[in-house]
Amino acid sequence: MRCPHCGYREDKVVDSRATQEESAIRRRRECLKCGKRFTTYEYVEEVSLMVIKKDGRREPFDRKKMLSGMIKACEKRPVSMEKMEEIATQVERAIQKKSDREVSASKIGELVMEKLKQLDDVAYVRFASVYRQFKDVGQFMEELKGILHREKFKVKK
Ligand SMILES: [Zn+2]
C-alpha cells in the first residue's frame, strides 16, 4: 500500500479487525518511512445481483433504491432506520442465496412487505400499495379492512 502521506510503498500492519457487519476487514497500517498511520479496508468482491423488472429488462440490484422505498413507506411511523437497514440486509441475503442470483422486482417487494407487515401496519399498506400488483381494488380494500379492524380492536382494549 502506498503511504498517503509520503508515497512510500512499504508499511506494516499494526491492527486488523472485522468491521461491525463483518463485511470488511479494517487494517491500520504504519508507513515504514515516515511512521504515519493510515487505514485500509478489504472487501469480498460481491457478485452482483440482478433484478428482473416488470417489462423483462434486467438491472443491477440496488439496495439504496429498496431502502428509499421503505423510508417513504415508514415516514412518520415508529420504524427506525436501523430496522429498515436490517430488513434490507435480510432481503439482500435471501436473494444472494438463490443460485441464479436473479430476482423479480415484485419478489423483492413481497419480501420487504412480509417484513414490514410484522413491524407496522401503516408502513406495510403504504409499501404494498406501491409494490404489490393487487389484482383489483377489492383485494386491496379487503387487506385494508383487515388492518383497520385490527387497529380498532387495539384502541378498544
Ligand atoms: Zn509515509
Tab-separated table of C-alpha atoms and ligand atoms in Angstrom:
chain	number	residue	atom	x	y	z
A	1	MET	CA	0.000	0.000	0.000
A	2	ARG	CA	1.313	3.410	-0.921
A	3	CYS	CA	1.523	5.710	2.075
A	4	PRO	CA	-0.955	8.579	1.598
A	5	HIS	CA	1.381	10.906	3.481
A	6	CYS	CA	4.735	10.383	1.777
A	7	GLY	CA	4.072	7.895	-1.028
A	8	TYR	CA	6.425	5.211	0.309
A	9	ARG	CA	5.401	1.689	-0.689
A	10	GLU	CA	6.215	-0.311	2.406
A	11	ASP	CA	4.282	-0.448	5.618
A	12	LYS	CA	3.444	-2.738	8.469
A	13	VAL	CA	0.003	-3.708	9.661
A	14	VAL	CA	-0.451	-2.637	13.265
A	15	ASP	CA	-4.047	-3.750	13.734
A	16	SER	CA	-6.637	-5.812	11.815
A	17	ARG	CA	-10.226	-6.265	12.714
A	18	ALA	CA	-13.548	-7.037	11.119
A	19	THR	CA	-15.949	-4.145	10.771
A	20	GLN	CA	-19.201	-4.253	12.686
A	21	GLU	CA	-21.171	-6.035	9.947
A	22	GLU	CA	-18.166	-8.282	9.300
A	23	SER	CA	-18.368	-7.433	5.635
A	24	ALA	CA	-14.922	-5.910	5.600
A	25	ILE	CA	-11.557	-6.124	7.302
A	26	ARG	CA	-10.158	-2.854	8.547
A	27	ARG	CA	-6.408	-2.612	8.804
A	28	ARG	CA	-4.362	0.071	10.488
A	29	ARG	CA	-1.016	0.423	8.764
A	30	GLU	CA	2.125	2.275	9.650
A	31	CYS	CA	4.425	3.648	6.981
A	32	LEU	CA	7.965	2.284	7.341
A	33	LYS	CA	9.443	5.546	6.132
A	34	CYS	CA	7.513	8.412	7.732
A	35	GLY	CA	5.893	6.426	10.520
A	36	LYS	CA	2.460	7.888	9.954
A	37	ARG	CA	-0.573	5.675	10.162
A	38	PHE	CA	-3.396	5.086	7.705
A	39	THR	CA	-6.331	2.739	7.322
A	40	THR	CA	-7.270	0.345	4.541
A	41	TYR	CA	-10.392	-1.740	4.077
A	42	GLU	CA	-10.568	-5.130	2.478
A	43	TYR	CA	-13.871	-6.281	0.992
A	44	VAL	CA	-15.015	-9.505	-0.544
A	45	GLU	CA	-15.792	-8.842	-4.144
A	46	GLU	CA	-19.502	-9.262	-4.368
A	47	VAL	CA	-21.139	-10.960	-7.274
A	48	SER	CA	-23.782	-8.600	-8.441
A	49	LEU	CA	-27.423	-9.496	-8.144
A	50	MET	CA	-29.777	-8.809	-10.977
A	51	VAL	CA	-33.340	-7.630	-10.755
A	52	ILE	CA	-35.819	-8.522	-13.457
A	53	LYS	CA	-38.213	-5.672	-13.969
A	54	LYS	CA	-41.838	-5.957	-14.955
A	55	ASP	CA	-41.064	-5.359	-18.619
A	56	GLY	CA	-38.425	-8.106	-18.576
A	57	ARG	CA	-35.396	-5.852	-18.536
A	58	ARG	CA	-32.665	-6.570	-16.028
A	59	GLU	CA	-30.821	-4.101	-13.887
A	60	PRO	CA	-28.316	-4.479	-11.058
A	61	PHE	CA	-29.862	-4.850	-7.635
A	62	ASP	CA	-29.822	-1.514	-5.865
A	63	ARG	CA	-30.001	-1.652	-2.087
A	64	LYS	CA	-30.390	2.123	-1.825
A	65	LYS	CA	-33.413	2.053	-4.079
A	66	MET	CA	-35.033	-0.675	-1.970
A	67	LEU	CA	-34.285	1.305	1.192
A	68	SER	CA	-35.717	4.535	-0.183
A	69	GLY	CA	-38.998	2.720	-0.880
A	70	MET	CA	-39.065	1.604	2.735
A	71	ILE	CA	-38.169	5.047	4.055
A	72	LYS	CA	-41.081	6.526	2.138
A	73	ALA	CA	-43.463	3.881	3.453
A	74	CYS	CA	-42.248	4.342	7.019
A	75	GLU	CA	-42.427	8.135	7.050
A	76	LYS	CA	-43.624	9.320	10.458
A	77	ARG	CA	-44.043	5.725	11.576
A	78	PRO	CA	-42.274	4.169	14.544
A	79	VAL	CA	-39.851	2.161	12.410
A	80	SER	CA	-36.224	3.040	12.983
A	81	MET	CA	-33.642	3.424	10.247
A	82	GLU	CA	-31.781	0.595	11.902
A	83	LYS	CA	-34.787	-1.711	11.450
A	84	MET	CA	-35.092	-0.748	7.808
A	85	GLU	CA	-31.391	-1.431	7.233
A	86	GLU	CA	-31.899	-4.782	8.907
A	87	ILE	CA	-34.750	-5.647	6.556
A	88	ALA	CA	-32.666	-4.559	3.573
A	89	THR	CA	-29.838	-6.851	4.670
A	90	GLN	CA	-32.190	-9.799	5.216
A	91	VAL	CA	-33.744	-9.356	1.796
A	92	GLU	CA	-30.345	-8.996	0.156
A	93	ARG	CA	-29.154	-12.202	1.797
A	94	ALA	CA	-32.273	-14.043	0.675
A	95	ILE	CA	-31.562	-13.081	-2.935
A	96	GLN	CA	-27.896	-13.984	-2.645
A	97	LYS	CA	-28.879	-17.476	-1.616
A	98	LYS	CA	-30.671	-18.023	-4.901
A	99	SER	CA	-28.448	-19.950	-7.276
A	100	ASP	CA	-29.181	-17.800	-10.322
A	101	ARG	CA	-28.748	-14.581	-8.327
A	102	GLU	CA	-31.652	-13.065	-10.191
A	103	VAL	CA	-34.899	-11.958	-8.717
A	104	SER	CA	-38.005	-10.230	-9.982
A	105	ALA	CA	-38.757	-6.753	-8.732
A	106	SER	CA	-42.116	-7.930	-7.446
A	107	LYS	CA	-40.462	-10.707	-5.412
A	108	ILE	CA	-38.285	-8.111	-3.696
A	109	GLY	CA	-41.427	-6.142	-2.954
A	110	GLU	CA	-43.029	-9.212	-1.422
A	111	LEU	CA	-40.034	-9.946	0.773
A	112	VAL	CA	-39.967	-6.383	2.081
A	113	MET	CA	-43.735	-6.387	2.595
A	114	GLU	CA	-43.571	-9.565	4.643
A	115	LYS	CA	-41.067	-7.945	6.999
A	116	LEU	CA	-42.882	-4.618	7.213
A	117	LYS	CA	-46.132	-6.373	7.981
A	118	GLN	CA	-44.628	-7.679	11.199
A	119	LEU	CA	-43.457	-4.210	12.200
A	120	ASP	CA	-46.028	-1.636	11.247
A	121	ASP	CA	-49.421	-1.951	9.558
A	122	VAL	CA	-49.466	1.512	8.056
A	123	ALA	CA	-45.981	1.217	6.591
A	124	TYR	CA	-46.971	-2.170	5.216
A	125	VAL	CA	-50.070	-0.881	3.439
A	126	ARG	CA	-48.209	2.102	2.035
A	127	PHE	CA	-45.474	-0.117	0.723
A	128	ALA	CA	-47.908	-2.692	-0.571
A	129	SER	CA	-49.940	-0.124	-2.446
A	130	VAL	CA	-46.858	0.707	-4.480
A	131	TYR	CA	-45.283	-2.698	-4.892
A	132	ARG	CA	-47.977	-5.272	-4.870
A	133	GLN	CA	-49.907	-5.654	-8.011
A	134	PHE	CA	-53.268	-6.023	-6.429
A	135	LYS	CA	-55.423	-7.890	-8.873
A	136	ASP	CA	-58.226	-5.486	-8.263
A	137	VAL	CA	-59.206	-2.706	-5.934
A	138	GLY	CA	-61.388	-5.138	-3.991
A	139	GLN	CA	-58.415	-7.221	-2.949
A	140	PHE	CA	-56.651	-4.113	-1.721
A	141	MET	CA	-59.714	-2.961	0.208
A	142	GLU	CA	-60.004	-6.353	1.889
A	143	GLU	CA	-56.422	-6.031	3.054
A	144	LEU	CA	-57.056	-2.527	4.326
A	145	LYS	CA	-60.240	-3.533	6.103
A	146	GLY	CA	-58.459	-6.284	7.944
A	147	ILE	CA	-55.855	-3.843	9.159
A	148	LEU	CA	-58.344	-1.149	10.119
A	149	HIS	CA	-60.308	-3.731	12.035
A	150	ARG	CA	-57.228	-4.760	13.942
A	151	GLU	CA	-56.425	-1.109	14.707
A	152	LYS	CA	-59.932	-0.542	16.068
A	153	PHE	CA	-59.621	-3.609	18.210
A	154	LYS	CA	-56.355	-2.314	19.642
A	155	VAL	CA	-57.963	1.002	20.558
A	156	LYS	CA	-60.873	-0.675	22.366
A	157	LYS	CA	-58.510	-2.690	24.541
B	1	ZN	ZN	4.877	7.561	4.743
